[in-house]
């Protein structure tokens, strides 16, 4: 039976100028080196798909397109509806040239040959050549339905397994995790560019706050800096006075003089490299005494984790350092009762710090999380079901070249604090009346991106201050505006 090859429109975009691939390093060289490293880990050919744009209700209106991170890692360019074949040192590109009708709506685009040259591909073909040239290649498993359709038709696969399925190619997944976990010079250049823009976005958010009436206005000011550099956001921005909602993607609240504003916003370069920074600042420009007490505890945890982050140290140990400092600080404030070590052993800190202290970062803000815990957890390790460890996304010894976040926090989450089981279990460990005095703190998080180096670690986002006094200065004392 003849199976018609499904066709999807392709629009090619090869970024130029600012945000150039891999931060301006020679793209072909960067990609060749990645292929060579892959070839040391596997000895079979691989096919990676870019992905396809998705329609919003009708075909001509699409959601913002983002190429697959695995494709970007080896192709360097955010192409649409393309595939690459990797075998040893060889790179083959599969993409259709733009038709005149597509050019009418989307403008002229580089030819297949031009794109191939930029990537250092040795051969380049239209997509339907996959039927001859890519049979027998290993793939990563696909969730994109259009790609599944193409894979079935062109690679003659009976079924296409979803991404990170037990029946998937484990050797390929492990090899890709091993490569993407350690950043090379090309990726670091791009990550530094993303971070530099994010630092400016946060400063703009702080400066804008005194004049802002709503979270939405502060978000807009921050994202304007990112968009103005022709970058995009690496994830849905969190800009909220309800910082206890960990991934809060609503921006409708008004901001008031007594509020803390938590902003977790990160730029992404045009070739897909992420950044991830969080700061928390007082809307009035001045922390209250209670806000300042808790802010300084989170900052102490942040600083000590960074001091201890170096090659060979278990990331779970860094997480437990944060738990320990937060527990000790809360005991000092009279919120928790008991010995900090015992409190952490019983997960009492997790009442207020329920997430992990951070994660890998690279092309994805939580890097390679599409492969589940294969990236975050060393072989043989599994997630704990302990209240205080279950959300730890990274449990590996730190290695030179890893980029990770350090993001301790303090939150008053009603669903945790009012939970009858927690109330019962932790009744003697929490001074609930004392806690009420801190009701002007809903959520505090301080997050930086660090690179593990030979000497310890480098705080890539160090240009954005963290101390309460510096943050107050950046916001500007606008207390008068609120009287
Ligand atoms: N930036 C959001 C997160 O790390 O989960
Ligand atoms: Mn993060």
Coordinates of C-alpha atoms and ligand atoms in Angstrom, one line a residue:
X1 CA 0.0 0.0 0.0
X2 CA 1.3 3.4 -0.9
X3 CA 1.6 5.7 2.1
X4 CA 1.5 9.4 1.3
X5 CA 4.4 11.3 2.9
X6 CA 2.8 13.9 5.2
X7 CA 3.9 17.4 4.4
X8 CA 4.2 20.3 6.8
X9 CA 5.2 23.8 5.9
X10 CA 8.7 24.7 6.8
X11 CA 9.9 28.2 7.7
X12 CA 13.6 28.4 8.1
X13 CA 15.1 30.9 10.5
X14 CA 18.8 31.3 10.8
X15 CA 19.5 34.0 13.4
X16 CA 22.0 36.7 12.5
X17 CA 23.8 39.4 14.5
X18 CA 23.2 39.6 18.2
X19 CA 22.4 36.3 19.8
X20 CA 24.4 34.6 17.0
X21 CA 24.7 30.8 17.5
X22 CA 26.8 29.7 20.4
X23 CA 27.6 33.2 21.4
X24 CA 29.5 34.0 18.2
X25 CA 31.9 31.1 18.4
X26 CA 32.3 29.3 15.1
X27 CA 29.2 27.2 15.0
X28 CA 30.5 24.4 12.7
X29 CA 33.5 23.9 15.1
X30 CA 31.3 23.8 18.2
X31 CA 29.0 21.3 16.6
X32 CA 31.8 19.1 15.3
X33 CA 33.3 18.9 18.7
X34 CA 29.9 17.8 20.1
X35 CA 29.6 15.1 17.5
X36 CA 33.1 13.8 18.2
X37 CA 32.3 13.6 21.9
X38 CA 29.0 11.7 21.1
X39 CA 30.9 9.3 18.8
X40 CA 33.1 8.4 21.8
X41 CA 30.0 7.2 23.6
X42 CA 27.9 5.5 21.0
X43 CA 28.7 3.6 17.7
X44 CA 25.4 3.8 15.8
X45 CA 23.8 6.6 13.7
X46 CA 21.3 8.9 15.2
X47 CA 18.4 11.0 13.8
X48 CA 17.2 14.1 15.7
X49 CA 14.1 16.0 14.7
X50 CA 13.8 19.8 15.2
X51 CA 10.0 19.7 15.8
X52 CA 7.3 21.6 14.0
X53 CA 5.3 24.7 14.8
X54 CA 1.9 24.2 16.4
X55 CA -1.3 25.9 15.3
X56 CA -3.5 28.0 17.5
X57 CA -7.0 27.0 16.2
X58 CA -6.1 27.6 12.5
X59 CA -3.0 26.9 10.5
X60 CA -1.7 30.4 9.9
X61 CA -1.7 31.4 13.5
X62 CA 1.0 29.5 15.4
X63 CA 2.2 29.3 19.0
X64 CA 5.7 30.7 19.4
X65 CA 8.0 27.9 18.0
X66 CA 10.8 26.4 20.0
X67 CA 13.0 23.7 18.4
X68 CA 13.8 20.6 20.4
X69 CA 16.7 21.1 22.7
X70 CA 18.5 17.9 21.6
X71 CA 18.3 19.1 18.0
X72 CA 19.6 22.6 19.0
X73 CA 22.5 21.0 20.8
X74 CA 23.7 19.3 17.7
X75 CA 22.3 21.6 15.0
X76 CA 22.9 24.9 16.6
X77 CA 20.1 26.6 14.6
X78 CA 16.4 26.9 15.6
X79 CA 15.2 25.3 12.4
X80 CA 11.6 24.2 11.9
X81 CA 10.6 20.9 10.4
X82 CA 14.1 19.7 9.9
X83 CA 16.1 16.6 11.0
X84 CA 19.8 15.9 11.4
X85 CA 21.6 12.6 11.1
X86 CA 24.7 12.1 13.2
X87 CA 27.2 9.3 12.5
X88 CA 30.7 9.6 13.8
X89 CA 32.0 13.0 12.7
X90 CA 29.4 13.3 9.9
X91 CA 26.4 15.6 10.0
X92 CA 23.6 15.3 7.4
X93 CA 20.9 17.9 7.2
X94 CA 17.3 17.2 6.0
X95 CA 15.1 20.2 5.3
X96 CA 12.9 21.4 2.5
X97 CA 13.7 24.6 0.7
X98 CA 11.0 27.3 1.3
X99 CA 8.3 27.4 -1.4
X100 CA 7.4 30.7 -3.2
X101 CA 4.0 30.7 -1.3
X102 CA 5.8 30.4 2.0
X103 CA 8.2 33.1 1.1
X104 CA 5.2 35.4 0.3
X105 CA 4.0 35.2 3.9
X106 CA 7.3 34.7 5.8
X107 CA 10.0 36.3 3.6
X108 CA 13.0 34.9 1.9
X109 CA 15.0 32.4 4.0
X110 CA 18.4 30.8 3.5
X111 CA 18.7 27.9 1.2
X112 CA 19.3 24.3 2.4
X113 CA 22.9 24.6 1.2
X114 CA 23.4 27.9 3.1
X115 CA 22.1 26.4 6.3
X116 CA 24.2 23.2 5.8
X117 CA 27.3 25.3 5.3
X118 CA 26.7 27.3 8.5
X119 CA 26.2 24.1 10.5
X120 CA 29.1 22.3 8.9
X121 CA 26.9 19.6 7.5
X122 CA 28.7 17.4 4.9
X123 CA 25.5 16.5 3.1
X124 CA 22.0 18.1 2.8
X125 CA 18.8 16.7 1.4
X126 CA 15.1 17.5 1.3
X127 CA 13.1 15.8 4.1
X128 CA 11.7 13.0 1.9
X129 CA 15.3 11.7 1.4
X130 CA 15.1 10.5 5.0
X131 CA 13.4 7.4 3.5
X132 CA 16.7 6.4 1.9
X133 CA 19.3 8.0 4.1
X134 CA 18.0 7.5 7.6
X135 CA 16.6 4.0 7.8
X136 CA 18.0 2.2 10.9
X137 CA 19.0 5.3 12.7
X138 CA 18.3 5.6 16.5
X139 CA 15.9 8.2 17.6
X140 CA 14.9 9.6 21.0
X141 CA 11.2 8.8 20.9
X142 CA 8.8 11.6 20.0
X143 CA 5.8 13.3 21.6
X144 CA 5.3 15.7 18.7
X145 CA 2.5 14.1 16.7
X146 CA 3.6 15.6 13.4
X147 CA 7.1 14.3 13.9
X148 CA 5.7 10.9 14.9
X149 CA 3.8 10.9 11.6
X150 CA 6.9 11.7 9.7
X151 CA 9.0 9.2 11.5
X152 CA 6.4 6.4 10.8
X153 CA 6.2 7.3 7.1
X154 CA 9.8 8.2 6.3
X155 CA 11.7 5.8 8.6
X156 CA 9.1 3.1 8.1
X157 CA 8.5 2.6 11.8
X158 CA 5.4 0.6 12.8
X159 CA 5.1 2.5 16.1
X160 CA 6.9 5.5 17.4
X161 CA 7.5 5.4 21.1
X162 CA 7.1 8.6 23.2
X163 CA 10.1 10.4 24.6
X164 CA 11.8 8.7 27.6
X165 CA 9.8 5.5 27.3
X166 CA 11.2 2.3 28.9
X167 CA 11.4 0.8 25.4
X168 CA 13.5 3.7 24.2
X169 CA 17.2 3.7 23.2
X170 CA 18.8 3.9 26.7
X171 CA 22.4 4.1 25.3
X172 CA 21.5 7.2 23.3
X173 CA 19.6 8.8 26.1
X174 CA 22.6 8.2 28.5
X175 CA 25.1 9.5 26.0
X176 CA 23.1 12.7 25.4
X177 CA 22.7 13.3 29.1
X178 CA 26.4 12.8 29.7
X179 CA 27.2 15.4 27.0
X180 CA 24.6 18.0 27.8
X181 CA 25.4 17.9 31.6
X182 CA 28.8 19.4 31.0
X183 CA 28.8 22.8 29.2
X184 CA 31.4 23.6 26.6
X185 CA 32.8 27.0 25.6
X186 CA 30.1 27.5 23.0
X187 CA 27.2 26.9 25.4
X188 CA 28.8 28.9 28.2
X189 CA 29.2 31.9 26.0
X190 CA 25.5 31.8 25.1
X191 CA 24.4 31.1 28.7
X192 CA 26.5 34.2 29.8
X193 CA 24.7 36.3 27.2
X194 CA 21.3 35.1 28.5
X195 CA 22.3 35.8 32.1
X196 CA 23.6 39.3 31.3
X197 CA 20.2 40.2 29.8
X198 CA 18.4 38.7 32.7
X199 CA 20.4 40.7 35.2
X200 CA 19.3 43.9 33.4
X201 CA 15.7 42.7 33.3
X202 CA 15.7 42.2 37.1
X203 CA 17.2 45.6 37.7
X204 CA 14.5 47.1 35.4
X205 CA 11.8 45.2 37.4
X206 CA 13.2 46.6 40.7
X207 CA 13.4 50.2 39.3
X208 CA 9.9 49.9 37.8
X209 CA 8.2 48.7 41.0
X210 CA 7.7 52.1 42.7
X211 CA 5.6 53.3 39.8
X212 CA 3.8 50.0 39.2
X213 CA 0.3 49.2 40.3
X214 CA 0.2 45.6 39.2
X215 CA 2.4 42.5 38.9
X216 CA 1.6 42.6 35.1
X217 CA 3.3 46.0 34.8
X218 CA 6.5 44.8 36.5
X219 CA 6.5 41.6 34.3
X220 CA 6.0 43.8 31.2
X221 CA 9.0 46.0 32.2
X222 CA 11.2 42.9 32.8
X223 CA 10.2 41.1 29.7
X224 CA 10.6 44.2 27.6
X225 CA 14.4 44.1 28.4
X226 CA 14.5 40.5 27.2
X227 CA 12.5 41.1 24.1
X228 CA 14.4 44.3 23.3
X229 CA 17.6 42.1 23.1
X230 CA 15.8 39.8 20.6
X231 CA 15.7 37.1 23.2
X232 CA 12.7 35.3 24.6
X233 CA 11.9 33.9 28.1
X234 CA 13.3 30.6 29.0
X235 CA 10.1 29.7 30.9
X236 CA 6.9 31.4 32.0
X237 CA 7.9 34.3 34.1
X238 CA 6.9 34.3 37.8
X239 CA 6.3 37.9 38.9
X240 CA 4.1 37.9 41.9
X241 CA 3.2 39.1 45.4
X242 CA 1.9 35.5 46.0
X243 CA 5.4 34.0 46.0
X244 CA 4.2 31.0 48.0
X245 CA 2.7 29.7 44.7
X246 CA 5.9 28.2 43.4
X247 CA 5.2 28.4 39.7
X248 CA 2.7 31.2 39.7
X249 CA 1.9 32.3 36.2
X250 CA -0.8 34.8 37.0
X251 CA -0.1 38.5 37.0
X252 CA -3.4 40.1 37.9
X253 CA -2.7 41.1 41.5
X254 CA -2.1 44.7 42.5
X255 CA 1.1 45.4 44.3
X256 CA 0.9 47.1 47.7
X257 CA 3.4 48.9 50.0
X258 CA 3.6 46.0 52.4
X259 CA 4.1 43.3 49.8
X260 CA 7.2 41.4 48.8
X261 CA 7.5 40.9 45.0
X262 CA 9.0 37.6 43.9
X263 CA 10.4 37.7 40.3
X264 CA 11.7 34.5 38.8
X265 CA 12.5 35.5 35.2
X266 CA 15.1 34.3 32.8
X267 CA 16.1 35.1 29.2
X268 CA 16.8 32.6 26.5
X269 CA 19.1 33.3 23.6
X270 CA 17.8 32.9 20.0
X271 CA 19.7 29.6 19.8
X272 CA 18.0 28.3 22.9
X273 CA 20.3 28.7 25.9
X274 CA 18.7 29.5 29.2
X275 CA 19.1 31.6 32.3
X276 CA 17.2 31.4 35.5
X277 CA 17.3 34.1 38.2
X278 CA 15.1 34.9 41.1
X279 CA 15.1 37.9 43.4
X280 CA 12.6 39.0 46.0
X281 CA 12.2 42.7 46.8
X282 CA 9.9 44.9 48.9
X283 CA 7.4 46.8 46.8
X284 CA 7.9 49.8 49.2
X285 CA 11.7 49.8 48.7
X286 CA 12.2 48.9 52.4
X287 CA 11.9 45.4 53.9
X288 CA 9.9 45.3 57.1
X289 CA 11.7 43.9 60.1
X290 CA 10.0 40.5 59.7
X291 CA 10.6 40.4 56.0
X292 CA 14.2 41.3 56.5
X293 CA 14.7 38.6 59.2
X294 CA 13.5 35.9 56.9
X295 CA 15.2 37.3 53.8
X296 CA 18.5 37.2 55.6
X297 CA 18.0 33.5 56.5
X298 CA 17.3 32.6 52.9
X299 CA 20.4 34.7 51.8
X300 CA 22.6 32.9 54.4
X301 CA 21.5 29.6 52.9
X302 CA 22.1 30.8 49.4
X303 CA 25.6 32.1 50.2
X304 CA 26.7 29.0 52.1
X305 CA 25.5 26.7 49.4
X306 CA 27.5 28.6 46.9
X307 CA 30.5 28.6 49.1
X308 CA 30.3 24.8 49.4
X309 CA 29.5 24.1 45.7
X310 CA 32.6 22.5 44.1
X311 CA 33.6 19.5 42.1
X312 CA 33.0 16.2 43.9
X313 CA 30.5 17.6 46.3
X314 CA 27.1 15.8 46.3
X315 CA 24.4 18.2 45.2
X316 CA 22.1 16.6 47.7
X317 CA 24.6 17.7 50.4
X318 CA 24.2 21.3 49.1
X319 CA 20.4 20.9 49.4
X320 CA 20.8 19.7 53.0
X321 CA 23.1 22.6 53.8
X322 CA 20.3 24.9 52.7
X323 CA 17.7 23.0 54.8
X324 CA 20.0 23.1 57.8
X325 CA 20.6 26.9 57.6
X326 CA 16.9 27.6 57.1
X327 CA 16.0 25.3 60.0
X328 CA 18.6 26.9 62.3
X329 CA 17.5 30.4 61.3
X330 CA 13.9 29.6 62.0
X331 CA 14.8 28.2 65.4
X332 CA 16.6 31.4 66.1
X333 CA 13.5 33.4 65.1
X334 CA 11.4 31.2 67.4
X335 CA 9.3 29.8 64.5
X336 CA 10.7 26.3 64.7
X337 CA 11.5 24.6 68.0
X338 CA 14.2 22.1 68.6
X339 CA 17.6 21.1 67.3
X340 CA 18.1 22.1 63.6
X341 CA 19.7 18.8 62.7
X342 CA 16.8 16.8 64.2
X343 CA 14.3 19.1 62.6
X344 CA 15.9 18.5 59.2
X345 CA 16.0 14.8 59.8
X346 CA 12.2 15.0 60.3
X347 CA 11.7 17.3 57.3
X348 CA 10.3 20.1 59.5
X349 CA 12.2 22.7 57.3
X350 CA 10.1 21.5 54.3
X351 CA 7.0 23.1 55.9
X352 CA 8.6 26.3 54.7
X353 CA 11.1 25.2 52.0
X354 CA 9.3 22.4 50.2
X355 CA 11.3 22.3 46.9
X356 CA 14.9 21.3 46.0
X357 CA 17.7 23.8 46.2
X358 CA 18.1 23.8 42.4
X359 CA 18.7 21.9 39.1
X360 CA 20.9 21.6 36.1
X361 CA 20.5 24.4 33.6
X362 CA 21.5 24.6 29.9
X363 CA 19.3 24.5 26.8
X364 CA 16.4 23.8 29.1
X365 CA 15.9 25.7 32.3
X366 CA 15.6 22.4 34.0
X367 CA 18.1 20.8 31.7
X368 CA 17.2 17.6 30.0
X369 CA 14.2 17.0 32.2
X370 CA 12.4 15.6 29.1
X371 CA 14.4 12.5 29.9
X372 CA 13.0 12.3 33.4
X373 CA 15.5 11.8 36.2
X374 CA 18.1 10.3 33.9
X375 CA 19.8 13.7 33.8
X376 CA 19.3 14.8 37.4
X377 CA 19.9 11.5 39.2
X378 CA 23.2 9.5 39.0
X379 CA 22.8 5.9 37.9
X380 CA 21.2 3.7 40.5
X381 CA 19.7 6.7 42.4
X382 CA 16.0 7.3 42.7
X383 CA 13.9 10.0 44.1
X384 CA 13.2 9.8 47.8
X385 CA 9.6 10.0 48.9
X386 CA 10.6 12.0 52.0
X387 CA 8.7 15.3 52.3
X388 CA 12.0 17.2 52.4
X389 CA 13.7 15.4 49.5
X390 CA 11.0 14.4 47.0
X391 CA 11.3 17.6 44.9
X392 CA 15.1 17.5 44.6
X393 CA 15.7 17.6 40.9
X394 CA 19.5 17.0 41.0
X395 CA 21.2 14.2 42.9
X396 CA 24.7 13.8 41.5
X397 CA 28.2 14.7 42.5
X398 CA 29.0 18.1 41.0
X399 CA 31.4 18.0 38.1
X400 CA 33.5 20.8 36.4
X401 CA 31.5 22.3 33.6
X402 CA 28.0 21.7 35.2
X403 CA 25.8 24.8 35.4
X404 CA 23.3 24.5 38.2
X405 CA 21.0 26.9 40.1
X406 CA 21.1 27.6 43.8
X407 CA 17.7 28.7 44.9
X408 CA 16.7 28.3 48.5
X409 CA 13.5 29.9 49.7
X410 CA 11.0 30.4 52.5
X411 CA 7.3 30.2 51.8
X412 CA 4.0 30.1 53.7
X413 CA 1.9 27.8 51.6
X414 CA -1.6 27.4 53.1
X415 CA -2.0 24.0 51.7
X416 CA 1.1 22.8 53.6
X417 CA 0.7 24.8 56.8
X418 CA -3.0 24.1 57.2
X419 CA -2.8 20.4 56.3
X420 CA -4.2 18.4 59.2
X421 CA -1.5 15.7 58.9
X422 CA 1.3 18.3 59.0
X423 CA -0.3 20.2 61.9
X424 CA -0.4 16.9 63.8
X425 CA 3.1 15.7 62.8
X426 CA 4.8 19.0 63.4
X427 CA 2.6 20.4 66.2
X428 CA 5.4 20.5 68.8
X429 CA 8.1 21.7 66.3
X430 CA 6.4 24.9 65.2
X431 CA 5.4 27.9 67.3
X432 CA 2.3 28.7 65.3
X433 CA 1.6 31.9 67.3
X434 CA 5.1 33.2 66.6
X435 CA 4.7 32.3 62.9
X436 CA 1.6 34.6 62.7
X437 CA 3.9 37.5 63.4
X438 CA 5.5 36.9 60.0
X439 CA 2.3 37.1 58.0
X440 CA 3.8 39.8 55.7
X441 CA 6.0 37.1 54.1
X442 CA 4.3 34.9 51.6
X443 CA 7.3 33.8 49.6
X444 CA 11.0 34.6 49.3
X445 CA 13.4 32.9 46.9
X446 CA 17.0 34.0 45.9
X447 CA 18.3 32.2 42.9
X448 CA 21.6 32.4 41.1
X449 CA 23.2 30.3 38.3
X450 CA 26.6 28.9 39.0
X451 CA 29.3 27.1 37.0
X452 CA 31.4 24.4 38.7
X453 CA 35.0 25.2 37.9
X454 CA 38.4 23.7 38.8
X455 CA 38.7 26.1 41.7
X456 CA 35.2 25.9 43.1
X457 CA 32.4 27.7 41.4
X458 CA 31.7 30.9 39.5
X459 CA 28.5 32.7 40.1
X460 CA 27.5 33.5 36.6
X461 CA 24.8 35.9 37.8
X462 CA 26.9 37.7 40.3
X463 CA 26.2 41.1 38.7
X464 CA 22.8 41.1 40.2
X465 CA 23.1 42.0 43.9
X466 CA 21.5 39.8 46.6
X467 CA 21.9 41.6 49.9
X468 CA 18.9 43.3 51.4
X469 CA 20.6 46.7 51.5
X470 CA 21.6 46.5 47.8
X471 CA 18.1 45.3 46.8
X472 CA 16.5 48.2 48.7
X473 CA 18.9 50.6 46.9
X474 CA 18.0 49.2 43.5
X475 CA 14.2 49.4 44.1
X476 CA 14.7 52.9 45.5
X477 CA 13.0 54.0 48.6
X478 CA 9.5 54.7 47.4
X479 CA 7.9 54.5 50.8
X480 CA 6.6 58.1 50.4
X481 CA 4.6 57.0 47.3
X482 CA 2.6 54.7 49.4
X483 CA 1.7 57.1 52.3
Ligands
LIG1 N1 12.6 29.0 37.2 C1 11.6 28.1 37.7 C2 12.2 26.9 38.3 O1 13.4 26.7 38.4 O2 11.4 25.9 38.5
LIG2 MN1 15.3 27.6 38.9

